[in-house]
Amino acid sequence: EARTVRDPATRVNSGETLRVNLPPPEPAAPAGEQIPLDIVYEDDALIVINKPAGLVVHPAAGHASGTLVNALIAHCGDSLSGIGGVKRPGIVHRLDKDTSGLMVVAKTDAAHRALSKQFENKGESGLERGYLALVWGAPSRPKGTIDAPLDRHPKSRDKRAVRDGGRDAVTHWQVLERFAGPDGKLVASLLECRLETGRTHQIRVHLAHIGHPILGDATYGTGFKTKAARLGPKARAALEGLDRQALHAYLLAIAHPSTEKSLRFQAELPGDLRRL
């Protein structure tokens, strides 16, 4: 009798007949899509956007369309750097899907090379990347540095973890504000973080590593869910309505790839994080 095979470990027996339905082939290159962009700055060499939370940067498994790349192709036409390949044209650096904030995209190959060099040699190039994070708890010190190597998580390939022998990762943080719950005890803080290296999930993993995971982070802050009970009703409602990690790339400073003039951009906290 016919049945649908759902378990990938199912053994195939002699004499069985299997029917396979192949999905239609995906196009080799992403198509342009009319997705609104919050453009902070644009010229012939580059474009700086304020990415909303929920927008994936480039097509990948599970996100074949509806990405920032699809929006950029529609907006820029053919004038995007090809160095990133057909799936990632112009993409010099990334933000996680649920992190909001400033990103620069290269429109020419020359701009892509120059910007990539800045991201590789951060200290020497004058590149600055600043983030605002709402975290659980309140660090006792006003500022600090987390120097802890990152690698793939041993059990979950989509996660990163602090591991000996991983890639160098350095995050500088300082406390901007501390928040007390209704009981008068400190429950959360607003931190500013500066990246010295730009590893995948770096700020999220590093802050969880020092015991202050980001509010709303379903991947690295799971052990802190019960702390929501210590928030006041308005704060708890804002957190429940957040549906993402409370992390925003608010500052981006680069040297223009053609003129070498210093460009500095700031993006205010979006509404969901302001409410929180």
Coordinates of C-alpha atoms in Angstrom, one line a residue:
E1 CA 0.0 0.0 0.0
A2 CA 1.3 3.5 -0.8
R3 CA 2.5 5.8 2.0
T4 CA 4.6 9.0 2.2
V5 CA 8.1 8.5 3.4
R6 CA 9.0 11.2 6.0
D7 CA 11.9 9.7 7.9
P8 CA 15.2 10.2 6.1
A9 CA 16.5 7.0 7.9
T10 CA 13.9 4.8 6.3
R11 CA 15.4 1.5 4.9
V12 CA 14.6 0.7 1.3
N13 CA 13.6 -3.0 0.8
S14 CA 14.1 -5.1 -2.3
G15 CA 11.1 -5.0 -4.6
E16 CA 9.7 -1.7 -3.4
T17 CA 8.8 1.1 -5.8
L18 CA 9.3 4.7 -4.8
R19 CA 7.9 7.8 -6.6
V20 CA 9.8 11.1 -6.3
N21 CA 8.3 14.5 -7.0
L22 CA 11.0 16.9 -8.0
P23 CA 10.4 20.6 -7.3
P24 CA 10.7 22.9 -10.3
P25 CA 14.2 24.2 -10.9
E26 CA 15.1 27.5 -9.3
P27 CA 16.5 30.3 -11.5
A28 CA 20.3 30.5 -11.5
A29 CA 20.3 34.2 -10.5
P30 CA 18.0 36.1 -8.1
A31 CA 15.3 38.2 -9.7
G32 CA 14.6 41.8 -8.8
E33 CA 11.7 42.4 -6.5
Q34 CA 10.0 45.6 -5.5
I35 CA 10.7 45.5 -1.8
P36 CA 10.9 49.0 -0.2
L37 CA 14.4 50.1 1.0
D38 CA 15.3 52.7 3.6
I39 CA 18.2 54.3 1.8
V40 CA 20.5 56.4 4.0
Y41 CA 23.0 57.3 1.3
E42 CA 23.7 56.5 -2.3
D43 CA 26.1 57.4 -5.1
D44 CA 27.7 55.7 -8.1
A45 CA 30.0 53.6 -6.0
L46 CA 27.9 52.4 -3.0
I47 CA 24.6 52.4 -1.3
V48 CA 24.0 52.5 2.5
I49 CA 20.7 51.1 3.8
N50 CA 19.0 50.9 7.1
K51 CA 17.9 47.2 7.1
P52 CA 14.7 46.3 8.9
A53 CA 14.6 43.3 11.2
G54 CA 13.1 40.2 9.4
L55 CA 14.8 40.9 6.1
V56 CA 17.3 38.2 5.0
V57 CA 20.4 39.7 3.3
H58 CA 20.9 37.2 0.4
P59 CA 19.2 34.1 -1.1
A60 CA 20.0 30.8 0.5
A61 CA 18.3 27.6 1.4
G62 CA 14.8 28.4 2.6
H63 CA 15.1 32.0 1.4
A64 CA 15.1 31.9 -2.4
S65 CA 13.4 35.3 -2.7
G66 CA 12.2 38.2 -0.7
T67 CA 15.8 39.1 0.4
L68 CA 17.8 42.4 0.4
V69 CA 19.6 41.2 -2.7
N70 CA 16.3 40.9 -4.6
A71 CA 15.4 44.4 -3.5
L72 CA 18.8 45.8 -4.5
I73 CA 18.6 44.2 -8.0
A74 CA 15.3 45.9 -8.6
H75 CA 16.6 49.2 -7.3
C76 CA 20.1 49.3 -8.8
G77 CA 19.5 47.3 -12.1
D78 CA 22.8 45.9 -13.3
S79 CA 24.9 48.4 -11.3
L80 CA 25.9 46.0 -8.4
S81 CA 29.4 44.6 -7.9
G82 CA 29.6 41.0 -9.2
I83 CA 32.4 40.0 -6.9
G84 CA 30.0 38.4 -4.4
G85 CA 28.7 36.0 -7.1
V86 CA 25.2 35.9 -8.6
K87 CA 23.6 35.1 -5.2
R88 CA 25.4 37.9 -3.3
P89 CA 26.0 40.8 -5.7
G90 CA 27.5 43.8 -3.9
I91 CA 27.4 42.2 -0.4
V92 CA 30.5 43.2 1.5
H93 CA 29.2 42.3 5.0
R94 CA 26.0 41.0 6.5
L95 CA 23.6 41.5 9.3
D96 CA 21.6 38.6 10.8
K97 CA 18.0 38.4 9.5
D98 CA 16.6 39.6 12.8
T99 CA 19.2 42.3 13.4
S100 CA 18.3 45.8 12.2
G101 CA 20.5 48.6 11.1
L102 CA 23.1 50.0 8.8
M103 CA 24.7 48.1 5.9
V104 CA 26.9 49.2 3.0
V105 CA 26.6 47.6 -0.4
A106 CA 29.1 48.0 -3.3
K107 CA 27.8 49.0 -6.7
T108 CA 31.1 48.5 -8.6
D109 CA 33.9 45.9 -8.4
A110 CA 36.4 48.5 -7.5
A111 CA 34.3 49.7 -4.6
H112 CA 33.7 46.1 -3.5
R113 CA 37.5 45.4 -3.3
A114 CA 38.2 48.7 -1.4
L115 CA 35.4 48.2 1.1
S116 CA 36.3 44.5 1.6
K117 CA 39.8 45.6 2.5
Q118 CA 38.4 48.1 5.1
F119 CA 36.4 45.3 6.7
E120 CA 39.5 43.0 6.8
N121 CA 41.8 45.7 8.3
K122 CA 39.4 47.4 10.6
G123 CA 41.9 49.1 13.0
E124 CA 44.0 50.6 10.2
S125 CA 41.2 51.6 7.8
G126 CA 39.1 53.8 10.2
L127 CA 36.1 51.5 9.8
E128 CA 33.7 51.7 12.7
R129 CA 30.7 49.4 13.4
G130 CA 28.6 50.2 16.5
Y131 CA 25.6 48.3 17.8
L132 CA 23.0 48.9 20.5
A133 CA 21.9 45.8 22.5
L134 CA 19.3 45.4 25.2
V135 CA 20.6 42.6 27.5
W136 CA 19.4 40.7 30.5
G137 CA 21.1 41.7 33.8
A138 CA 23.5 44.6 34.5
P139 CA 27.3 44.2 34.2
S140 CA 29.0 45.4 37.4
R141 CA 31.7 47.3 35.4
P142 CA 30.9 50.3 33.1
K143 CA 32.8 48.8 30.1
G144 CA 34.8 45.8 29.0
T145 CA 36.2 43.7 26.2
I146 CA 35.3 40.1 25.3
D147 CA 38.1 38.3 23.6
A148 CA 36.9 34.7 23.0
P149 CA 37.3 32.6 19.8
L150 CA 34.2 31.5 17.9
D151 CA 33.6 28.3 15.9
R152 CA 30.6 26.2 14.8
H153 CA 28.6 24.8 17.7
P154 CA 29.5 21.2 18.3
K155 CA 25.9 20.0 18.2
S156 CA 24.0 22.6 16.1
R157 CA 25.5 23.6 12.7
D158 CA 23.3 26.8 12.6
K159 CA 24.8 28.1 15.9
R160 CA 28.2 29.5 16.9
A161 CA 29.9 28.9 20.2
V162 CA 33.0 30.0 22.1
R163 CA 35.6 27.3 21.4
D164 CA 39.3 27.0 21.8
G165 CA 41.0 26.9 18.4
G166 CA 38.2 28.9 16.8
R167 CA 38.6 32.1 14.9
D168 CA 39.7 35.2 16.9
A169 CA 36.7 37.3 18.0
V170 CA 36.9 40.6 19.9
T171 CA 33.9 42.7 21.1
H172 CA 34.2 45.9 23.1
W173 CA 31.1 46.9 25.2
Q174 CA 30.0 49.7 27.5
V175 CA 26.9 50.3 29.6
L176 CA 24.7 53.2 28.4
E177 CA 21.8 52.6 30.8
R178 CA 20.7 50.2 33.5
F179 CA 17.0 49.3 34.1
A180 CA 15.3 48.2 37.3
G181 CA 12.2 46.0 37.4
P182 CA 9.1 46.7 39.6
D183 CA 11.0 45.2 42.6
G184 CA 13.7 47.9 42.3
K185 CA 16.4 45.4 41.4
L186 CA 18.4 45.7 38.1
V187 CA 17.0 43.5 35.4
A188 CA 18.3 44.7 32.1
S189 CA 20.8 47.1 30.5
L190 CA 21.4 49.0 27.2
L191 CA 24.9 48.3 25.9
E192 CA 26.9 49.8 23.1
C193 CA 29.1 47.3 21.3
R194 CA 32.0 47.9 18.9
L195 CA 33.3 45.1 16.7
E196 CA 37.0 44.5 16.3
T197 CA 36.3 41.4 14.3
G198 CA 33.0 40.5 12.5
R199 CA 32.2 36.9 13.0
T200 CA 28.8 35.3 12.5
H201 CA 26.5 35.9 15.5
Q202 CA 29.6 37.4 17.3
I203 CA 27.8 40.0 19.6
R204 CA 25.0 37.6 20.4
V205 CA 27.3 34.7 21.4
H206 CA 29.8 37.0 23.2
L207 CA 27.1 38.7 25.4
A208 CA 25.6 35.3 26.2
H209 CA 29.1 34.0 27.1
I210 CA 29.5 36.7 29.8
G211 CA 26.0 36.0 31.2
H212 CA 24.1 38.9 29.6
P213 CA 22.3 37.5 26.5
I214 CA 20.3 39.8 24.3
L215 CA 16.6 40.2 25.1
G216 CA 14.4 38.3 22.6
D217 CA 17.3 36.1 21.3
A218 CA 15.6 32.8 20.8
T219 CA 18.9 31.1 19.9
Y220 CA 21.4 32.2 22.6
G221 CA 19.1 33.5 25.4
T222 CA 16.8 30.6 25.9
G223 CA 17.8 30.1 29.6
F224 CA 16.6 33.6 30.4
K225 CA 13.0 33.3 29.4
T226 CA 11.7 33.2 33.0
K227 CA 13.3 36.5 33.6
A228 CA 10.5 38.2 31.7
A229 CA 8.4 37.7 34.9
R230 CA 10.7 40.3 36.6
L231 CA 9.7 43.0 34.0
G232 CA 6.8 45.5 34.5
P233 CA 3.7 44.9 32.5
K234 CA 4.6 47.4 29.7
A235 CA 8.1 46.1 29.3
R236 CA 6.8 42.5 29.3
A237 CA 4.3 43.3 26.6
A238 CA 7.0 45.1 24.5
L239 CA 9.2 42.0 24.8
E240 CA 6.4 39.6 23.9
G241 CA 5.7 41.7 20.8
L242 CA 9.3 41.9 19.7
D243 CA 9.8 38.5 17.9
R244 CA 13.5 39.1 17.4
Q245 CA 16.8 39.8 19.3
A246 CA 17.1 43.4 20.6
L247 CA 20.2 44.2 18.5
H248 CA 20.6 47.2 16.2
A249 CA 23.5 48.3 14.1
Y250 CA 23.3 52.0 14.8
L251 CA 26.7 53.3 13.6
L252 CA 28.7 52.7 10.4
A253 CA 31.8 54.8 9.5
I254 CA 33.8 54.0 6.3
A255 CA 36.2 55.7 4.0
H256 CA 34.6 56.3 0.6
P257 CA 36.2 53.7 -1.8
S258 CA 36.8 56.4 -4.6
T259 CA 37.5 59.6 -2.8
E260 CA 38.7 58.2 0.6
K261 CA 36.6 60.8 2.3
S262 CA 35.3 59.7 5.7
L263 CA 31.6 58.9 5.7
R264 CA 29.7 58.4 9.0
F265 CA 26.1 57.3 9.4
Q266 CA 23.9 56.8 12.4
A267 CA 20.4 55.1 12.5
E268 CA 18.1 55.6 15.5
L269 CA 16.7 52.6 17.3
P270 CA 13.6 51.3 15.4
G271 CA 10.2 51.6 17.0
D272 CA 10.0 48.0 18.4
L273 CA 13.3 48.5 20.3
R274 CA 12.4 52.1 21.4
R275 CA 9.2 50.7 23.0
L276 CA 11.2 48.1 24.8

